[in-house]
XYZ file of N, CA and C in Angstrom:
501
model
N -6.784 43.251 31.745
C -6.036 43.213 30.496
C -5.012 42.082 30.520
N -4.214 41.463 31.773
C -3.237 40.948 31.622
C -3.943 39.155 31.569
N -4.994 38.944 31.906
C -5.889 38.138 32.770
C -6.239 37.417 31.460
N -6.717 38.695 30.265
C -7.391 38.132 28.738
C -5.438 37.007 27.850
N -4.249 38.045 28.370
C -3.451 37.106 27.361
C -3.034 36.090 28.054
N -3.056 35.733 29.317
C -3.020 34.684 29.687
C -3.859 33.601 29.170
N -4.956 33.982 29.357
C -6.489 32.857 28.794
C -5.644 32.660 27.384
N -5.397 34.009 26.541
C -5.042 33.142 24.971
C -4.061 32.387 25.019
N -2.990 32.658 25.552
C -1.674 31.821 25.832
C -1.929 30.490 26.478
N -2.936 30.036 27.568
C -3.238 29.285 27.608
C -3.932 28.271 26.799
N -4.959 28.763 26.118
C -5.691 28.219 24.754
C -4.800 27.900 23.417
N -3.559 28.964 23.548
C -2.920 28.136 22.464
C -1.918 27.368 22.344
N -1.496 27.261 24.091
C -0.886 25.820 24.268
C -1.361 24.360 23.920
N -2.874 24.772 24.655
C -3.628 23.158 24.425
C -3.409 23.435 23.248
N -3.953 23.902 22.306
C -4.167 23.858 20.762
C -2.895 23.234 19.787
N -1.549 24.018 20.652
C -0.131 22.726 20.468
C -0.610 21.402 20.737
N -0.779 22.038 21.465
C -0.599 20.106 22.555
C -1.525 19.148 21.450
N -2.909 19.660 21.217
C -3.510 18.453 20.381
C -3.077 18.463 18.778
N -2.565 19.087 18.556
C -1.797 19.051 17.202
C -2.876 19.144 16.218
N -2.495 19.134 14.907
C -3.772 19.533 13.528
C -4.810 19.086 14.205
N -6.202 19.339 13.596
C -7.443 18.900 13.643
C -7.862 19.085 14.963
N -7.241 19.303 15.758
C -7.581 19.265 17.325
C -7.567 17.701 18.115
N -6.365 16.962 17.482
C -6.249 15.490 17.884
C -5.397 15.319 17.740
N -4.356 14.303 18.056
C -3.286 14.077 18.526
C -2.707 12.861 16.616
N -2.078 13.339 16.096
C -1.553 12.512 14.899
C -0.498 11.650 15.101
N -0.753 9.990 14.412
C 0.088 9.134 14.736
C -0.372 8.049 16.371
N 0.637 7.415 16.522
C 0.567 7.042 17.629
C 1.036 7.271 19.135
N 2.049 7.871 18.488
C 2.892 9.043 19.896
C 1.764 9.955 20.731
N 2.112 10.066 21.886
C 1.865 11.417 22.413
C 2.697 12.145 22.361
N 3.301 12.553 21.240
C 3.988 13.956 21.567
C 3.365 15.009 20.892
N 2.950 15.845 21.023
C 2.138 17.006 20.374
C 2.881 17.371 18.648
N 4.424 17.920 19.063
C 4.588 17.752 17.807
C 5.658 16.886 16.955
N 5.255 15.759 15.993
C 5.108 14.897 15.556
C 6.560 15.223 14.476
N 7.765 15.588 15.019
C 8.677 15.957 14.298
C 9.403 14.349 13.578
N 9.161 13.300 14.175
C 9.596 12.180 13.506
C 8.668 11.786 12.415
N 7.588 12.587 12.292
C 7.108 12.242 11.146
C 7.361 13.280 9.295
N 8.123 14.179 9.884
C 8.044 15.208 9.159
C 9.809 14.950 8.142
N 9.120 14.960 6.744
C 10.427 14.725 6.023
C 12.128 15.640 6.361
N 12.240 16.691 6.791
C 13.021 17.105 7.245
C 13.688 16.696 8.462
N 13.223 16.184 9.371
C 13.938 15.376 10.484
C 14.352 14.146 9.893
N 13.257 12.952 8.975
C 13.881 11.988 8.504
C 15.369 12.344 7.995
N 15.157 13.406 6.828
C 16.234 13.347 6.488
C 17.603 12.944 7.149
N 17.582 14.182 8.306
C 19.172 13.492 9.035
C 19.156 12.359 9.781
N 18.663 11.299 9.523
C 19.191 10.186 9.960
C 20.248 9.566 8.780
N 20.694 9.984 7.416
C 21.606 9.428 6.793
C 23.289 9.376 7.425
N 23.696 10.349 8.167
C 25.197 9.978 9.289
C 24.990 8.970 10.360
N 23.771 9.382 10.935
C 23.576 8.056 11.678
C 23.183 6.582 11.061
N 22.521 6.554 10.140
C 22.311 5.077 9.724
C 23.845 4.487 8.904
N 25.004 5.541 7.961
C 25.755 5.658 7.825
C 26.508 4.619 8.669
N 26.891 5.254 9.879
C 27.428 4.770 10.705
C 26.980 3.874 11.289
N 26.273 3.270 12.058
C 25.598 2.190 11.920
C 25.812 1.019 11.071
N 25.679 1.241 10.244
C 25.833 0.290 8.986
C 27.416 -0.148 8.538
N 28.466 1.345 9.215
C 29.867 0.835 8.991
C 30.575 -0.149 10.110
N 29.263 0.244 11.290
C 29.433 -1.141 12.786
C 29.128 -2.111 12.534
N 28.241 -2.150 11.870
C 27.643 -3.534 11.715
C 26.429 -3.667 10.571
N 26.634 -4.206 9.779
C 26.047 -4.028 8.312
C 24.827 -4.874 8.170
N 24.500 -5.551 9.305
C 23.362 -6.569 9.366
C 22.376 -6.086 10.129
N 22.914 -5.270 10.975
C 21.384 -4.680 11.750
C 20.270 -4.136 11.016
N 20.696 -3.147 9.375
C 19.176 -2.941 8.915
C 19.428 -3.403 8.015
N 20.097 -4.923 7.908
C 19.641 -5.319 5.901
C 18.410 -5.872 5.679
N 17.217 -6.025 6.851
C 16.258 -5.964 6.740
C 15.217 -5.504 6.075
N 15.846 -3.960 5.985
C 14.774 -2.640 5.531
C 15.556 -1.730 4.528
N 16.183 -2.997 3.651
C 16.837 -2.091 2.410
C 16.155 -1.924 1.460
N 14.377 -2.068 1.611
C 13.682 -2.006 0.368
C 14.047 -0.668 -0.457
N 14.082 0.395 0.328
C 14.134 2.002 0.011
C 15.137 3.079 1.038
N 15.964 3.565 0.531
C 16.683 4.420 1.390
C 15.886 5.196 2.596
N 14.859 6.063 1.566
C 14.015 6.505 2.589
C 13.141 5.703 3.660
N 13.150 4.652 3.347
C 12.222 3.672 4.775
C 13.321 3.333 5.793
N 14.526 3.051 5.691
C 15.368 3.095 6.965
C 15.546 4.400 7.138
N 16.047 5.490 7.109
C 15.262 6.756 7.456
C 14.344 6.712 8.568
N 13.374 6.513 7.759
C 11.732 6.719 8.556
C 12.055 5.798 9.682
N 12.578 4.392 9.513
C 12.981 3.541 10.589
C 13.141 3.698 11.650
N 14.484 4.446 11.474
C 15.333 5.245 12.483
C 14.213 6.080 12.820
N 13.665 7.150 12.486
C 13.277 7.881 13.229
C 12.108 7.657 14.223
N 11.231 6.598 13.443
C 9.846 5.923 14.053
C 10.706 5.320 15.502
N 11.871 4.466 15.315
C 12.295 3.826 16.536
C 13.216 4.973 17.976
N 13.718 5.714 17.282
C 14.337 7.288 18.143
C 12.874 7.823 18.774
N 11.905 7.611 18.157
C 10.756 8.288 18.766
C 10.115 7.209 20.250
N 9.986 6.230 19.470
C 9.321 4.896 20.390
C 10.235 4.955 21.706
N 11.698 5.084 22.017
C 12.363 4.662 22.608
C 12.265 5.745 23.518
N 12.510 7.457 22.931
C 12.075 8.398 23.627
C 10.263 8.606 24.308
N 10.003 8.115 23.899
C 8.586 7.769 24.492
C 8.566 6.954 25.618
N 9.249 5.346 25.142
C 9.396 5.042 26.306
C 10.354 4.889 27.857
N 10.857 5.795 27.264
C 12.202 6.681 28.490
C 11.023 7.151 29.781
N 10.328 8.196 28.523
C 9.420 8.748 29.348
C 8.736 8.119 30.262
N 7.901 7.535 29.823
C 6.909 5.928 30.602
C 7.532 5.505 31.455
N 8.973 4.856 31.176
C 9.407 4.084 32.619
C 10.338 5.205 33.574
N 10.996 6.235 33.084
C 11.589 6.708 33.741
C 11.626 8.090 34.225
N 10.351 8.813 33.347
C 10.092 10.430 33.394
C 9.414 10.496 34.686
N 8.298 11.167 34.341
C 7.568 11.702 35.672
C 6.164 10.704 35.721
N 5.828 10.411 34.317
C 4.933 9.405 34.334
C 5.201 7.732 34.831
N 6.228 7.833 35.276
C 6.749 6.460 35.237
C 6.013 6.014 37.029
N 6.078 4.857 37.020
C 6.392 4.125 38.760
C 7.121 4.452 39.238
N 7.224 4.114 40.491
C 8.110 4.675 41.729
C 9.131 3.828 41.663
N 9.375 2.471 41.495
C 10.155 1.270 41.231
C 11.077 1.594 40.013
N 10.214 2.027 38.694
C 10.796 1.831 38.319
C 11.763 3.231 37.672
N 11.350 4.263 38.167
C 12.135 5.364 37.918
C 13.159 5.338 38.582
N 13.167 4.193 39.963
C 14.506 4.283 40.920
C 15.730 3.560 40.010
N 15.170 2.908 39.095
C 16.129 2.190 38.377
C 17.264 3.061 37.867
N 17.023 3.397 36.865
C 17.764 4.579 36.289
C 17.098 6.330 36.356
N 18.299 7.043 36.063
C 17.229 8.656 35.489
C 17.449 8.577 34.012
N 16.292 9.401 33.513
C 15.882 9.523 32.389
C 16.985 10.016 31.463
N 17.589 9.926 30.160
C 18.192 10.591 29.689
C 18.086 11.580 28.961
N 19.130 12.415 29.015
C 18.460 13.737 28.175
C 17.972 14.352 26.677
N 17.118 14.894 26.544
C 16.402 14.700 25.119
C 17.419 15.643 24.464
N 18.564 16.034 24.460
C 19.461 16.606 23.802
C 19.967 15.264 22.999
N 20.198 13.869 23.571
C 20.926 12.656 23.089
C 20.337 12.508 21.660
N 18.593 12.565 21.609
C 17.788 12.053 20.908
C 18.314 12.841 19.354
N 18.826 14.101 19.482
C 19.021 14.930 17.946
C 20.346 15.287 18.100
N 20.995 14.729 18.423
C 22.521 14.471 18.296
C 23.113 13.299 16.958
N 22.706 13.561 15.830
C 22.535 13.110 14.201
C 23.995 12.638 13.941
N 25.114 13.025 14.623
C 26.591 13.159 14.465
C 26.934 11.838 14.565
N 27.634 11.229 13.095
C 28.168 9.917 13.072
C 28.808 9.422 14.422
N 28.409 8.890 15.777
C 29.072 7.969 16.428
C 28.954 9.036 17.974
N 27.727 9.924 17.722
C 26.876 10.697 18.618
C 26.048 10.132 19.543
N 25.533 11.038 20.329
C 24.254 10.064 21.086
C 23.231 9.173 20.610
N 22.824 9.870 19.651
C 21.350 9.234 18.880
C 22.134 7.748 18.177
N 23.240 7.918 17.508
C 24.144 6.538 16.440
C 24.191 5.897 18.128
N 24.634 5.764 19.177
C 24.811 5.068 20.623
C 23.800 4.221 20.472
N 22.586 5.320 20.961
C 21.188 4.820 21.376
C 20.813 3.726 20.263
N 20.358 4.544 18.829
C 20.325 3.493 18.021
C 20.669 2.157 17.711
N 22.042 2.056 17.981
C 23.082 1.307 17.559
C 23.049 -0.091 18.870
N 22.324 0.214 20.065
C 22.639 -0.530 21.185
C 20.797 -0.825 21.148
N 19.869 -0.471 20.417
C 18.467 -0.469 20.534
C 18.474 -1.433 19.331
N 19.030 -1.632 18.281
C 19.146 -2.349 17.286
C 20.232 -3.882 17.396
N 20.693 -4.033 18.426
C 21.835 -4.902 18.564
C 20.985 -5.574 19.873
N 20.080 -4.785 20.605
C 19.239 -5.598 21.218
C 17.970 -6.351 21.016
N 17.851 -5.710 19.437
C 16.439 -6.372 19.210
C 17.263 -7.351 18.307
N 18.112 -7.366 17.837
C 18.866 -8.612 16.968
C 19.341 -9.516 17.995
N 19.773 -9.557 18.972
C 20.354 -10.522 19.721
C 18.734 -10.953 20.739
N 17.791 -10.200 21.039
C 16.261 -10.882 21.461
C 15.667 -11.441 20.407
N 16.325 -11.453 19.177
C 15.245 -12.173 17.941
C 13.859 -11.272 17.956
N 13.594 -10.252 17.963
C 12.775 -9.483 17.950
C 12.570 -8.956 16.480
N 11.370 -8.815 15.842
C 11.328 -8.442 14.226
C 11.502 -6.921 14.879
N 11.565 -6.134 13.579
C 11.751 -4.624 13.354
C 11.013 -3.885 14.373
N 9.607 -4.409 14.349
C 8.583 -3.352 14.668
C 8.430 -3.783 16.280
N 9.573 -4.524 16.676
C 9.515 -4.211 18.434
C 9.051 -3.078 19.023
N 9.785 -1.794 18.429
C 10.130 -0.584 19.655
C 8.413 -0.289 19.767
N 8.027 0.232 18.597
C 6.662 0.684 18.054
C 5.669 -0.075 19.246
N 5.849 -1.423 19.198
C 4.938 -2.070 19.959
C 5.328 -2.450 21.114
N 6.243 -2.319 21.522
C 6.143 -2.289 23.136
C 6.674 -0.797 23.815
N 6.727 -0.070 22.958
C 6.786 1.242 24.141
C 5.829 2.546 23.544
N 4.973 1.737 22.222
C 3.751 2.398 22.109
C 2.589 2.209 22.303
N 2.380 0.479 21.755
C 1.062 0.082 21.812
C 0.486 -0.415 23.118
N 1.322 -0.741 23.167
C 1.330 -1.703 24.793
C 2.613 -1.437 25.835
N 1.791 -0.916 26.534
C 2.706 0.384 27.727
C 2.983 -0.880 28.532
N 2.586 -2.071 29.339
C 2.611 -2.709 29.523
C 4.087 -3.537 29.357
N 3.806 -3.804 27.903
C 5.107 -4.878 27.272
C 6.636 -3.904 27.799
N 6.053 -2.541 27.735
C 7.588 -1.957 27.743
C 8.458 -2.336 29.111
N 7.916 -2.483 30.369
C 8.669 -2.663 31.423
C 9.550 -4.068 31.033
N 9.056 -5.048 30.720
C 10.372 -6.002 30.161
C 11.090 -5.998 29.378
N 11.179 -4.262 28.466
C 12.161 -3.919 28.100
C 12.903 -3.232 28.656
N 13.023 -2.907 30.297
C 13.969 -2.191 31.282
C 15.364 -2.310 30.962
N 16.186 -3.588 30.503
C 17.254 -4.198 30.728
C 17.905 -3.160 29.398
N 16.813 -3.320 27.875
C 17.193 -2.369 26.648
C 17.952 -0.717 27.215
N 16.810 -0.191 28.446
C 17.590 1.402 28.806
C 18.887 1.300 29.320
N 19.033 -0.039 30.224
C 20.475 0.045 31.095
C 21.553 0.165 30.089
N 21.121 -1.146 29.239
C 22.161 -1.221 28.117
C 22.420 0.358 27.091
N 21.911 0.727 27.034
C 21.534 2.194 26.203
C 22.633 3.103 27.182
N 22.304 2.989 28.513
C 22.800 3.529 29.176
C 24.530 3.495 29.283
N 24.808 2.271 29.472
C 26.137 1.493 29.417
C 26.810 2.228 28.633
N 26.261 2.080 27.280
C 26.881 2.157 25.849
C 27.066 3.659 26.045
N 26.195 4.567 26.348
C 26.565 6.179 26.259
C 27.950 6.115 27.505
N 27.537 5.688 28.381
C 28.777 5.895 29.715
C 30.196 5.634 29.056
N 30.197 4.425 27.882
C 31.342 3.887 27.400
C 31.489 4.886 26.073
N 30.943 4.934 25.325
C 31.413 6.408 24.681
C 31.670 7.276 24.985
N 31.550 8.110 26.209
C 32.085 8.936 26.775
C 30.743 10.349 26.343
């Protein structure tokens, strides 16, 4: 008897894990796909807020629509937490996990004007403006190409810095 709810409990983990359809949606591996879902966009308005009262040039890029810096933010909070993972989780190298430890996914939904996530953001966006990097950096080097992301190592330290100095 105890043997059968294990098997289901097991079966309906994977069944998380591959998300709708029985496949993984988007480009992330994360099973569930909360940066894609209009209710998480939403709270990125305190953080882009703020952001924007630091420095007003980092997204005048993507002022086509309120809601696409939104989505911005959240597509790039995702990429970056993805690639935390890659270089510094459990999937990472031996080299390069010695670098830093991973930070904690509490930072990532910390929405609070001048919070973890406004840090991260705010020091992930000030590095792709000062590398001359277009928008869709994060996406492509710590999604498409797992590869490209290790020469973005220097982006986590700095990430890192910036939380140590906020306190």
């Amino acid at each position: 008897r105890g043997g059968g709810s294990q098997e289901r409990r097991k079966s309906q983990m994977a069944q998380q894990q591959q998300g709708a359809g029985g496949r993984q949606a988007g480009p992330f591996r994360k099973a569930f796909k909360q940066y894609e879902q209009p209710w998480h966009i939403s709270k990125f308005q305190p953080v882009k807020q703020h952001i924007e009262a630091l420095d007003n040039e980092l997204l005048s890029g993507l002022k086509s629509k309120q809601s696409d810096v939104h989505r911005y933010l959240s597509t790039v909070s995702a990429a970056l937490e993805e690639g935390m993972d890659d270089l510094f989780g459990l999937r990472a190298q031996e080299q390069d996990r010695a670098k830093m430890t991973k930070l904690p996914a509490k930072l990532f939904n910390d929405f609070e004007p001048g919070g973890g996530l406004s840090v991260i953001l705010m020091s992930a966006l000030q590095y792709r403006k000062k590398g001359g990097h277009d928008y869709g950096m994060f996406e492509s080097a710590f999604v498409r190409d797992k590869t490209a992301a290790r020469a973005h190592i220097p982006l986590f330290l700095e990430i890192e810095k910036a939380l140590l100095n906020a306190g």
